[in-house]
PDB file of C-alpha atoms in Angstrom:
ATOM      1  CA  MET A   2       0.120   0.019   0.013  1.00  0.00           C
ATOM      2  CA  SER A   3       1.400   3.371  -1.085  1.00  0.00           C
ATOM      3  CA  LEU A   4       1.345   6.573   1.062  1.00  0.00           C
ATOM      4  CA  LEU A   5      -1.173   8.235  -1.146  1.00  0.00           C
ATOM      5  CA  GLN A   6      -3.421   4.936  -0.554  1.00  0.00           C
ATOM      6  CA  SER A   7      -3.045   5.531   3.166  1.00  0.00           C
ATOM      7  CA  ILE A   8      -4.024   9.121   3.034  1.00  0.00           C
ATOM      8  CA  LEU A   9      -7.063   8.603   0.724  1.00  0.00           C
ATOM      9  CA  LEU A  10      -8.210   5.670   2.897  1.00  0.00           C
ATOM     10  CA  GLY A  11      -7.755   7.709   6.053  1.00  0.00           C
ATOM     11  CA  ILE A  12      -9.926  10.542   4.571  1.00  0.00           C
ATOM     12  CA  LEU A  13     -12.485   8.007   3.551  1.00  0.00           C
ATOM     13  CA  GLN A  14     -12.408   6.336   7.177  1.00  0.00           C
ATOM     14  CA  GLY A  15     -12.613   9.564   8.929  1.00  0.00           C
ATOM     15  CA  ALA A  16     -15.503  11.023   7.041  1.00  0.00           C
ATOM     16  CA  THR A  17     -17.634   8.106   6.638  1.00  0.00           C
ATOM     17  CA  GLU A  18     -17.205   6.669  10.037  1.00  0.00           C
ATOM     18  CA  PHE A  19     -18.974   9.708  11.522  1.00  0.00           C
ATOM     19  CA  LEU A  20     -21.068  11.325   8.638  1.00  0.00           C
ATOM     20  CA  PRO A  21     -24.188   9.279   8.068  1.00  0.00           C
ATOM     21  CA  VAL A  22     -23.142   7.668   4.782  1.00  0.00           C
ATOM     22  CA  SER A  23     -21.760   4.312   5.971  1.00  0.00           C
ATOM     23  CA  SER A  24     -18.042   3.605   5.853  1.00  0.00           C
ATOM     24  CA  SER A  25     -18.504  -0.217   5.168  1.00  0.00           C
ATOM     25  CA  GLY A  26     -21.050   0.527   2.461  1.00  0.00           C
ATOM     26  CA  HIS A  27     -18.507   2.789   0.645  1.00  0.00           C
ATOM     27  CA  LEU A  28     -15.652   0.318   1.059  1.00  0.00           C
ATOM     28  CA  ALA A  29     -17.895  -2.492  -0.330  1.00  0.00           C
ATOM     29  CA  LEU A  30     -18.676  -0.210  -3.383  1.00  0.00           C
ATOM     30  CA  LEU A  31     -15.070   0.594  -3.978  1.00  0.00           C
ATOM     31  CA  GLN A  32     -14.395  -3.276  -4.158  1.00  0.00           C
ATOM     32  CA  ASN A  33     -17.155  -4.075  -6.383  1.00  0.00           C
ATOM     33  CA  LEU A  34     -18.076  -1.061  -8.620  1.00  0.00           C
ATOM     34  CA  PHE A  35     -14.354   0.048  -9.337  1.00  0.00           C
ATOM     35  CA  HIS A  36     -12.706  -3.369  -8.809  1.00  0.00           C
ATOM     36  CA  MET A  37     -10.464  -1.924  -6.133  1.00  0.00           C
ATOM     37  CA  ASP A  38      -8.731  -3.915  -3.370  1.00  0.00           C
ATOM     38  CA  ALA A  39      -9.942  -2.419  -0.171  1.00  0.00           C
ATOM     39  CA  ASP A  40      -8.521  -5.217   1.816  1.00  0.00           C
ATOM     40  CA  VAL A  41      -5.880  -3.130   3.421  1.00  0.00           C
ATOM     41  CA  GLY A  42      -4.726  -5.570   6.130  1.00  0.00           C
ATOM     42  CA  VAL A  43      -5.797  -6.090   9.741  1.00  0.00           C
ATOM     43  CA  LEU A  44      -3.178  -3.653  11.266  1.00  0.00           C
ATOM     44  CA  PHE A  45      -4.061  -0.833   8.821  1.00  0.00           C
ATOM     45  CA  ASP A  46      -7.728  -1.132   9.384  1.00  0.00           C
ATOM     46  CA  ALA A  47      -7.227  -1.293  13.220  1.00  0.00           C
ATOM     47  CA  MET A  48      -5.035   1.832  12.931  1.00  0.00           C
ATOM     48  CA  LEU A  49      -7.641   3.752  11.009  1.00  0.00           C
ATOM     49  CA  HIS A  50     -10.163   2.954  13.630  1.00  0.00           C
ATOM     50  CA  LEU A  51      -7.779   4.013  16.327  1.00  0.00           C
ATOM     51  CA  GLY A  52      -7.540   7.413  14.745  1.00  0.00           C
ATOM     52  CA  THR A  53     -11.463   7.798  14.699  1.00  0.00           C
ATOM     53  CA  LEU A  54     -11.568   6.622  18.315  1.00  0.00           C
ATOM     54  CA  ILE A  55      -8.960   9.185  19.388  1.00  0.00           C
ATOM     55  CA  ALA A  56     -11.140  11.852  17.537  1.00  0.00           C
ATOM     56  CA  VAL A  57     -14.216  10.907  19.509  1.00  0.00           C
ATOM     57  CA  CYS A  58     -12.162  11.090  22.765  1.00  0.00           C
ATOM     58  CA  ILE A  59     -10.839  14.490  21.915  1.00  0.00           C
ATOM     59  CA  VAL A  60     -14.101  16.032  21.000  1.00  0.00           C
ATOM     60  CA  PHE A  61     -15.873  14.659  24.013  1.00  0.00           C
ATOM     61  CA  TRP A  62     -12.812  14.626  26.262  1.00  0.00           C
ATOM     62  CA  LYS A  63     -14.651  15.774  29.322  1.00  0.00           C
ATOM     63  CA  ASN A  64     -17.479  13.239  29.013  1.00  0.00           C
ATOM     64  CA  PHE A  65     -15.027  10.470  27.986  1.00  0.00           C
ATOM     65  CA  SER A  66     -12.737  11.142  30.906  1.00  0.00           C
ATOM     66  CA  ASN A  67     -15.709  11.363  33.373  1.00  0.00           C
ATOM     67  CA  LEU A  68     -17.038   8.096  31.981  1.00  0.00           C
ATOM     68  CA  VAL A  69     -13.762   6.347  32.596  1.00  0.00           C
ATOM     69  CA  LYS A  70     -13.451   7.613  36.065  1.00  0.00           C
ATOM     70  CA  ALA A  71     -17.143   6.632  36.845  1.00  0.00           C
ATOM     71  CA  PHE A  72     -16.521   3.178  35.484  1.00  0.00           C
ATOM     72  CA  VAL A  73     -13.349   2.580  37.617  1.00  0.00           C
ATOM     73  CA  GLU A  74     -15.322   3.819  40.719  1.00  0.00           C
ATOM     74  CA  MET A  75     -18.158   1.436  39.786  1.00  0.00           C
ATOM     75  CA  ILE A  76     -15.687  -1.539  39.624  1.00  0.00           C
ATOM     76  CA  ARG A  77     -14.182  -0.467  42.886  1.00  0.00           C
ATOM     77  CA  ASP A  78     -17.595  -0.260  44.596  1.00  0.00           C
ATOM     78  CA  LEU A  79     -18.507  -3.568  43.103  1.00  0.00           C
ATOM     79  CA  PHE A  80     -15.659  -5.388  44.650  1.00  0.00           C
ATOM     80  CA  THR A  81     -16.330  -3.509  47.948  1.00  0.00           C
ATOM     81  CA  ASN A  82     -20.045  -4.863  47.797  1.00  0.00           C
ATOM     82  CA  ILE A  83     -18.653  -8.372  47.128  1.00  0.00           C
ATOM     83  CA  SER A  84     -16.280  -8.062  50.268  1.00  0.00           C
ATOM     84  CA  ILE A  85     -19.331  -6.786  52.375  1.00  0.00           C
ATOM     85  CA  PHE A  86     -21.332  -9.652  51.320  1.00  0.00           C
ATOM     86  CA  PHE A  87     -18.784 -12.278  52.324  1.00  0.00           C
ATOM     87  CA  THR A  88     -17.634 -10.592  55.403  1.00  0.00           C
ATOM     88  CA  SER A  89     -20.898  -9.695  56.879  1.00  0.00           C
ATOM     89  CA  ARG A  90     -22.721 -13.058  56.710  1.00  0.00           C
ATOM     90  CA  GLY A  91     -25.432 -13.423  59.139  1.00  0.00           C
ATOM     91  CA  GLN A  92     -25.940  -9.653  59.605  1.00  0.00           C
ATOM     92  CA  ALA A  93     -29.273  -8.298  58.748  1.00  0.00           C
ATOM     93  CA  ASP A  94     -28.190  -4.766  58.276  1.00  0.00           C
ATOM     94  CA  LYS A  95     -25.708  -4.968  55.508  1.00  0.00           C
ATOM     95  CA  HIS A  96     -24.936  -1.667  53.984  1.00  0.00           C
ATOM     96  CA  TYR A  97     -24.119  -1.998  50.216  1.00  0.00           C
ATOM     97  CA  ILE A  98     -22.693   1.002  48.116  1.00  0.00           C
ATOM     98  CA  ASP A  99     -25.113   2.253  45.497  1.00  0.00           C
ATOM     99  CA  LEU A 100     -23.265   1.478  42.110  1.00  0.00           C
ATOM    100  CA  VAL A 101     -25.290   3.934  40.070  1.00  0.00           C
ATOM    101  CA  ASP A 102     -25.558   7.077  42.364  1.00  0.00           C
ATOM    102  CA  THR A 103     -24.259   9.815  39.722  1.00  0.00           C
ATOM    103  CA  ALA A 104     -25.240  10.722  36.182  1.00  0.00           C
ATOM    104  CA  TYR A 105     -21.938   9.567  34.650  1.00  0.00           C
ATOM    105  CA  LYS A 106     -22.277   6.137  36.348  1.00  0.00           C
ATOM    106  CA  LYS A 107     -25.800   5.807  34.868  1.00  0.00           C
ATOM    107  CA  PHE A 108     -24.257   6.817  31.463  1.00  0.00           C
ATOM    108  CA  VAL A 109     -21.700   3.895  31.915  1.00  0.00           C
ATOM    109  CA  VAL A 110     -24.718   1.498  32.498  1.00  0.00           C
ATOM    110  CA  LEU A 111     -26.524   2.857  29.475  1.00  0.00           C
ATOM    111  CA  ILE A 112     -23.605   2.389  27.058  1.00  0.00           C
ATOM    112  CA  ILE A 113     -22.972  -1.156  28.562  1.00  0.00           C
ATOM    113  CA  ILE A 114     -26.694  -1.957  27.803  1.00  0.00           C
ATOM    114  CA  THR A 115     -26.373  -0.570  24.315  1.00  0.00           C
ATOM    115  CA  SER A 116     -23.378  -2.589  23.665  1.00  0.00           C
ATOM    116  CA  ILE A 117     -24.967  -5.966  24.522  1.00  0.00           C
ATOM    117  CA  PRO A 118     -27.552  -6.095  21.625  1.00  0.00           C
ATOM    118  CA  THR A 119     -25.015  -4.570  19.205  1.00  0.00           C
ATOM    119  CA  ALA A 120     -22.546  -7.506  20.058  1.00  0.00           C
ATOM    120  CA  VAL A 121     -25.169 -10.112  19.805  1.00  0.00           C
ATOM    121  CA  ILE A 122     -26.542  -9.014  16.518  1.00  0.00           C
ATOM    122  CA  ALA A 123     -23.178  -8.412  15.054  1.00  0.00           C
ATOM    123  CA  LEU A 124     -22.129 -11.958  15.781  1.00  0.00           C
ATOM    124  CA  ILE A 125     -25.331 -13.355  14.368  1.00  0.00           C
ATOM    125  CA  VAL A 126     -25.236 -11.368  10.999  1.00  0.00           C
ATOM    126  CA  TYR A 127     -21.410 -11.579  10.709  1.00  0.00           C
ATOM    127  CA  PRO A 128     -21.400 -14.372   7.938  1.00  0.00           C
ATOM    128  CA  VAL A 129     -24.009 -12.288   6.040  1.00  0.00           C
ATOM    129  CA  VAL A 130     -21.877  -9.181   6.281  1.00  0.00           C
ATOM    130  CA  LYS A 131     -19.069 -10.899   4.669  1.00  0.00           C
ATOM    131  CA  MET A 132     -21.399 -12.195   1.790  1.00  0.00           C
ATOM    132  CA  ALA A 133     -22.971  -8.798   1.476  1.00  0.00           C
ATOM    133  CA  GLN A 134     -19.627  -7.177   0.846  1.00  0.00           C
ATOM    134  CA  SER A 135     -18.909  -9.277  -2.238  1.00  0.00           C
ATOM    135  CA  ASN A 136     -21.717  -7.699  -4.540  1.00  0.00           C
ATOM    136  CA  LEU A 137     -23.483  -4.454  -5.189  1.00  0.00           C
ATOM    137  CA  LEU A 138     -26.964  -5.347  -4.459  1.00  0.00           C
ATOM    138  CA  ILE A 139     -27.032  -5.378  -0.693  1.00  0.00           C
ATOM    139  CA  PRO A 140     -24.902  -2.370  -0.033  1.00  0.00           C
ATOM    140  CA  GLY A 141     -27.140  -0.429  -2.587  1.00  0.00           C
ATOM    141  CA  VAL A 142     -30.230  -1.399  -1.017  1.00  0.00           C
ATOM    142  CA  CYS A 143     -28.971  -0.530   2.477  1.00  0.00           C
ATOM    143  CA  LEU A 144     -27.760   2.844   1.348  1.00  0.00           C
ATOM    144  CA  VAL A 145     -31.438   3.519   0.311  1.00  0.00           C
ATOM    145  CA  ILE A 146     -32.610   2.329   3.570  1.00  0.00           C
ATOM    146  CA  THR A 147     -30.009   4.766   5.199  1.00  0.00           C
ATOM    147  CA  ALA A 148     -31.579   7.611   3.024  1.00  0.00           C
ATOM    148  CA  ILE A 149     -35.055   6.795   4.431  1.00  0.00           C
ATOM    149  CA  ILE A 150     -33.595   6.544   7.944  1.00  0.00           C
ATOM    150  CA  LEU A 151     -32.008  10.041   7.574  1.00  0.00           C
ATOM    151  CA  LEU A 152     -35.210  11.754   6.310  1.00  0.00           C
ATOM    152  CA  ILE A 153     -37.015  10.226   9.253  1.00  0.00           C
ATOM    153  CA  SER A 154     -34.520  11.807  11.584  1.00  0.00           C
ATOM    154  CA  ASP A 155     -35.149  15.421  10.259  1.00  0.00           C
ATOM    155  CA  SER A 156     -38.828  15.159  10.828  1.00  0.00           C
ATOM    156  CA  ALA A 157     -38.362  13.950  14.571  1.00  0.00           C
ATOM    157  CA  ARG A 158     -39.785  16.308  17.211  1.00  0.00           C
ATOM    158  CA  PRO A 159     -37.469  18.097  19.403  1.00  0.00           C
ATOM    159  CA  GLY A 160     -36.738  16.041  22.518  1.00  0.00           C
ATOM    160  CA  LYS A 161     -35.338  16.840  26.092  1.00  0.00           C
ATOM    161  CA  LYS A 162     -33.994  13.564  27.107  1.00  0.00           C
ATOM    162  CA  LYS A 163     -30.421  13.509  28.571  1.00  0.00           C
ATOM    163  CA  VAL A 164     -28.713  10.944  30.824  1.00  0.00           C
ATOM    164  CA  ARG A 165     -31.100  11.135  33.786  1.00  0.00           C
ATOM    165  CA  ARG A 166     -34.291  10.695  31.654  1.00  0.00           C
ATOM    166  CA  THR A 167     -32.789   8.049  29.417  1.00  0.00           C
ATOM    167  CA  THR A 168     -34.225   4.477  30.313  1.00  0.00           C
ATOM    168  CA  TYR A 169     -32.399   1.337  30.002  1.00  0.00           C
ATOM    169  CA  LYS A 170     -35.019   0.328  27.467  1.00  0.00           C
ATOM    170  CA  ASP A 171     -33.973   3.232  25.309  1.00  0.00           C
ATOM    171  CA  ALA A 172     -30.310   2.247  25.576  1.00  0.00           C
ATOM    172  CA  ALA A 173     -31.222  -1.268  24.342  1.00  0.00           C
ATOM    173  CA  ILE A 174     -33.158   0.063  21.389  1.00  0.00           C
ATOM    174  CA  VAL A 175     -30.186   2.172  20.371  1.00  0.00           C
ATOM    175  CA  GLY A 176     -28.030  -1.068  20.718  1.00  0.00           C
ATOM    176  CA  VAL A 177     -30.340  -2.648  18.213  1.00  0.00           C
ATOM    177  CA  ALA A 178     -29.991   0.141  15.722  1.00  0.00           C
ATOM    178  CA  GLN A 179     -26.194  -0.050  16.141  1.00  0.00           C
ATOM    179  CA  GLY A 180     -26.065  -3.871  15.689  1.00  0.00           C
ATOM    180  CA  ILE A 181     -28.132  -3.711  12.417  1.00  0.00           C
ATOM    181  CA  ALA A 182     -25.796  -1.104  11.162  1.00  0.00           C
ATOM    182  CA  VAL A 183     -23.141  -3.584  10.741  1.00  0.00           C
ATOM    183  CA  LEU A 184     -24.662  -4.318   7.403  1.00  0.00           C
ATOM    184  CA  PRO A 185     -22.619  -2.552   4.538  1.00  0.00           C
ATOM    185  CA  GLY A 186     -24.606   0.501   3.563  1.00  0.00           C
ATOM    186  CA  ILE A 187     -26.581   1.010   6.840  1.00  0.00           C
ATOM    187  CA  SER A 188     -24.940   4.024   8.498  1.00  0.00           C
ATOM    188  CA  ARG A 189     -24.065   3.514  12.266  1.00  0.00           C
ATOM    189  CA  SER A 190     -24.129   7.157  13.106  1.00  0.00           C
ATOM    190  CA  GLY A 191     -27.205   7.700  11.086  1.00  0.00           C
ATOM    191  CA  SER A 192     -29.109   4.924  12.428  1.00  0.00           C
ATOM    192  CA  THR A 193     -28.213   5.470  16.060  1.00  0.00           C
ATOM    193  CA  ILE A 194     -28.686   9.186  16.146  1.00  0.00           C
ATOM    194  CA  THR A 195     -32.094   8.678  14.432  1.00  0.00           C
ATOM    195  CA  ALA A 196     -33.045   6.070  17.090  1.00  0.00           C
ATOM    196  CA  CYS A 197     -31.988   8.585  19.736  1.00  0.00           C
ATOM    197  CA  LEU A 198     -34.054  11.327  18.137  1.00  0.00           C
ATOM    198  CA  MET A 199     -37.281   9.168  17.794  1.00  0.00           C
ATOM    199  CA  LEU A 200     -36.802   8.222  21.498  1.00  0.00           C
ATOM    200  CA  GLY A 201     -36.974  11.889  22.352  1.00  0.00           C
ATOM    201  CA  PHE A 202     -33.235  12.518  23.105  1.00  0.00           C
ATOM    202  CA  ASP A 203     -31.976  16.103  23.008  1.00  0.00           C
ATOM    203  CA  ARG A 204     -30.424  16.533  19.623  1.00  0.00           C
ATOM    204  CA  THR A 205     -26.866  17.525  20.886  1.00  0.00           C
ATOM    205  CA  PHE A 206     -27.007  14.476  23.391  1.00  0.00           C
ATOM    206  CA  ALA A 207     -28.172  12.197  20.591  1.00  0.00           C
ATOM    207  CA  VAL A 208     -24.913  12.862  18.755  1.00  0.00           C
ATOM    208  CA  LYS A 209     -22.739  12.636  22.000  1.00  0.00           C
ATOM    209  CA  TYR A 210     -24.397   9.404  22.991  1.00  0.00           C
ATOM    210  CA  SER A 211     -24.076   7.919  19.440  1.00  0.00           C
ATOM    211  CA  PHE A 212     -20.418   8.501  19.355  1.00  0.00           C
ATOM    212  CA  LEU A 213     -19.481   7.705  22.870  1.00  0.00           C
ATOM    213  CA  ALA A 214     -21.620   4.515  22.630  1.00  0.00           C
ATOM    214  CA  SER A 215     -19.719   3.492  19.420  1.00  0.00           C
ATOM    215  CA  LEU A 216     -16.422   3.075  21.405  1.00  0.00           C
ATOM    216  CA  PRO A 217     -16.884  -0.286  22.901  1.00  0.00           C
ATOM    217  CA  ALA A 218     -18.380  -1.558  19.676  1.00  0.00           C
ATOM    218  CA  ILE A 219     -15.514  -0.326  17.497  1.00  0.00           C
ATOM    219  CA  ILE A 220     -12.913  -1.533  20.030  1.00  0.00           C
ATOM    220  CA  GLY A 221     -14.636  -4.968  20.137  1.00  0.00           C
ATOM    221  CA  ALA A 222     -14.925  -5.285  16.361  1.00  0.00           C
ATOM    222  CA  ASN A 223     -11.219  -4.631  15.946  1.00  0.00           C
ATOM    223  CA  LEU A 224     -10.154  -6.938  18.795  1.00  0.00           C
ATOM    224  CA  PHE A 225     -12.106  -9.608  16.986  1.00  0.00           C
ATOM    225  CA  GLU A 226     -10.502  -9.003  13.697  1.00  0.00           C
ATOM    226  CA  LEU A 227      -6.975  -8.644  15.187  1.00  0.00           C
ATOM    227  CA  ARG A 228      -6.926 -12.544  15.436  1.00  0.00           C
ATOM    228  CA  HIS A 229      -6.034 -12.473  11.717  1.00  0.00           C
ATOM    229  CA  ILE A 230      -2.951 -10.069  12.003  1.00  0.00           C
ATOM    230  CA  GLY A 231      -0.676 -12.930  11.861  1.00  0.00           C
ATOM    231  CA  SER A 232      -1.366 -13.282   8.124  1.00  0.00           C
ATOM    232  CA  ASP A 233      -0.215  -9.431   7.531  1.00  0.00           C
ATOM    233  CA  VAL A 234       3.242  -8.748   6.119  1.00  0.00           C
ATOM    234  CA  ILE A 235       4.471  -5.945   8.510  1.00  0.00           C
ATOM    235  CA  THR A 236       7.333  -3.865   7.460  1.00  0.00           C
ATOM    236  CA  GLY A 237       8.741  -0.472   8.458  1.00  0.00           C
ATOM    237  CA  ALA A 238       7.056   1.110   5.436  1.00  0.00           C
ATOM    238  CA  VAL A 239       3.751  -0.550   6.405  1.00  0.00           C
ATOM    239  CA  VAL A 240       3.881   0.707   9.957  1.00  0.00           C
ATOM    240  CA  GLY A 241       4.709   4.158   8.671  1.00  0.00           C
ATOM    241  CA  ASN A 242       1.849   4.256   6.274  1.00  0.00           C
ATOM    242  CA  CYS A 243      -0.466   2.922   9.045  1.00  0.00           C
ATOM    243  CA  PHE A 244       0.535   5.876  11.312  1.00  0.00           C
ATOM    244  CA  VAL A 245      -0.161   8.436   8.511  1.00  0.00           C
ATOM    245  CA  GLY A 246      -3.547   6.803   7.830  1.00  0.00           C
ATOM    246  CA  MET A 247      -4.525   6.913  11.504  1.00  0.00           C
ATOM    247  CA  ILE A 248      -3.457  10.636  11.738  1.00  0.00           C
ATOM    248  CA  VAL A 249      -5.415  11.578   8.657  1.00  0.00           C
ATOM    249  CA  ALA A 250      -8.475   9.453   9.823  1.00  0.00           C
ATOM    250  CA  GLY A 251      -8.296  11.303  13.172  1.00  0.00           C
ATOM    251  CA  ILE A 252      -8.171  14.828  11.818  1.00  0.00           C
ATOM    252  CA  VAL A 253     -10.909  14.226   9.161  1.00  0.00           C
ATOM    253  CA  GLY A 254     -12.838  12.391  11.989  1.00  0.00           C
ATOM    254  CA  TYR A 255     -12.673  15.328  14.378  1.00  0.00           C
ATOM    255  CA  ILE A 256     -13.887  17.598  11.516  1.00  0.00           C
ATOM    256  CA  SER A 257     -16.608  15.243  10.823  1.00  0.00           C
ATOM    257  CA  ILE A 258     -17.905  14.942  14.387  1.00  0.00           C
ATOM    258  CA  LYS A 259     -17.906  18.782  14.531  1.00  0.00           C
ATOM    259  CA  ALA A 260     -19.911  18.967  11.300  1.00  0.00           C
ATOM    260  CA  MET A 261     -22.419  16.309  12.658  1.00  0.00           C
ATOM    261  CA  LEU A 262     -23.128  18.462  15.708  1.00  0.00           C
ATOM    262  CA  TYR A 263     -24.127  21.240  13.326  1.00  0.00           C
ATOM    263  CA  PHE A 264     -26.128  19.097  10.942  1.00  0.00           C
ATOM    264  CA  VAL A 265     -28.285  17.523  13.609  1.00  0.00           C
ATOM    265  CA  GLN A 266     -29.033  20.779  15.255  1.00  0.00           C
ATOM    266  CA  SER A 267     -29.990  22.371  12.016  1.00  0.00           C
ATOM    267  CA  LYS A 268     -31.901  19.314  10.632  1.00  0.00           C
ATOM    268  CA  LYS A 269     -30.018  19.021   7.498  1.00  0.00           C
ATOM    269  CA  PHE A 270     -29.522  15.223   7.297  1.00  0.00           C
ATOM    270  CA  SER A 271     -31.677  15.447   4.094  1.00  0.00           C
ATOM    271  CA  TYR A 272     -28.537  16.351   2.113  1.00  0.00           C
ATOM    272  CA  PHE A 273     -26.972  12.999   3.221  1.00  0.00           C
ATOM    273  CA  ALA A 274     -30.045  11.159   2.609  1.00  0.00           C
ATOM    274  CA  TYR A 275     -30.250  12.425  -1.132  1.00  0.00           C
ATOM    275  CA  TYR A 276     -26.450  11.461  -1.520  1.00  0.00           C
ATOM    276  CA  CYS A 277     -27.017   7.996  -0.121  1.00  0.00           C
ATOM    277  CA  ALA A 278     -30.202   7.411  -2.165  1.00  0.00           C
ATOM    278  CA  ILE A 279     -28.345   8.450  -5.402  1.00  0.00           C
ATOM    279  CA  ILE A 280     -25.242   6.235  -4.590  1.00  0.00           C
ATOM    280  CA  GLY A 281     -27.480   3.351  -3.583  1.00  0.00           C
ATOM    281  CA  ILE A 282     -29.616   3.519  -6.738  1.00  0.00           C
ATOM    282  CA  ILE A 283     -26.529   3.667  -8.833  1.00  0.00           C
ATOM    283  CA  ALA A 284     -25.116   0.513  -7.127  1.00  0.00           C
ATOM    284  CA  ILE A 285     -28.441  -1.357  -7.709  1.00  0.00           C
ATOM    285  CA  ILE A 286     -28.494  -0.435 -11.355  1.00  0.00           C
ATOM    286  CA  ALA A 287     -24.879  -1.380 -11.777  1.00  0.00           C
ATOM    287  CA  TYR A 288     -25.515  -4.761 -10.169  1.00  0.00           C
ATOM    288  CA  PHE A 289     -28.279  -5.575 -12.636  1.00  0.00           C
ATOM    289  CA  ILE A 290     -26.334  -4.286 -15.564  1.00  0.00           C
ATOM    290  CA  ALA A 291     -23.539  -6.375 -14.749  1.00  0.00           C
ATOM    291  CA  GLY A 292     -25.743  -9.508 -14.393  1.00  0.00           C
TER     292      GLY A 292
END
């Protein structure tokens, strides 16, 4: 892989990971429509995702750092409660620590709940995803579905839900939307933000929740794929290109997240909807023309 390819793929990953146009769908179209080899290697793919993860952490640094702190405190309190259980046998007045006594601790639980259906659905449809990437029809149809989802999001009434008013059922529904988005052509950010808006989330919080809740899913998916890293040929040049791609993906991802905050607030998802519909229809037509 050349340096130019690393830069171009970094731009593609950084933009399509966060803008509601489906990164996996675009990669599938590149493979099939233009006969390009988008198999860039496990290490490079992981580095691109690392760049976008860093972008999320930078944009939402205060929230991210507080979530990490809350998670560590919850683990500590959990072990304390376990200790109380075993050291206070026979006592009727055991005093356990409340594990979810702050908004950020609830935020942690919400993200965990969102991640569970995402992981289950992703594992179930994984074989279908691999098959779907080998033709134009499924990514094309999914891009049209994404267009419909985005048009729905612009029609959502303004909501006021933030962490304290968000229910665990809401979190599970967003997790289902995120799980379905593993299909190439279904935008993860578009589907999860739309789900949040339809559930009555505040528009800014919907974007924040969508991106922060994506962190466990992206990390888990990359750890799952890293089992194949032994098949990659890793040289100094490859590592250098990986770092360049990661930095580009992170910079473009940062800009894309900021843009998403604007687009959601101004209800301008329709532009992305028209784009996805056009690209999806072109892919479907190309599939039938090619036979």
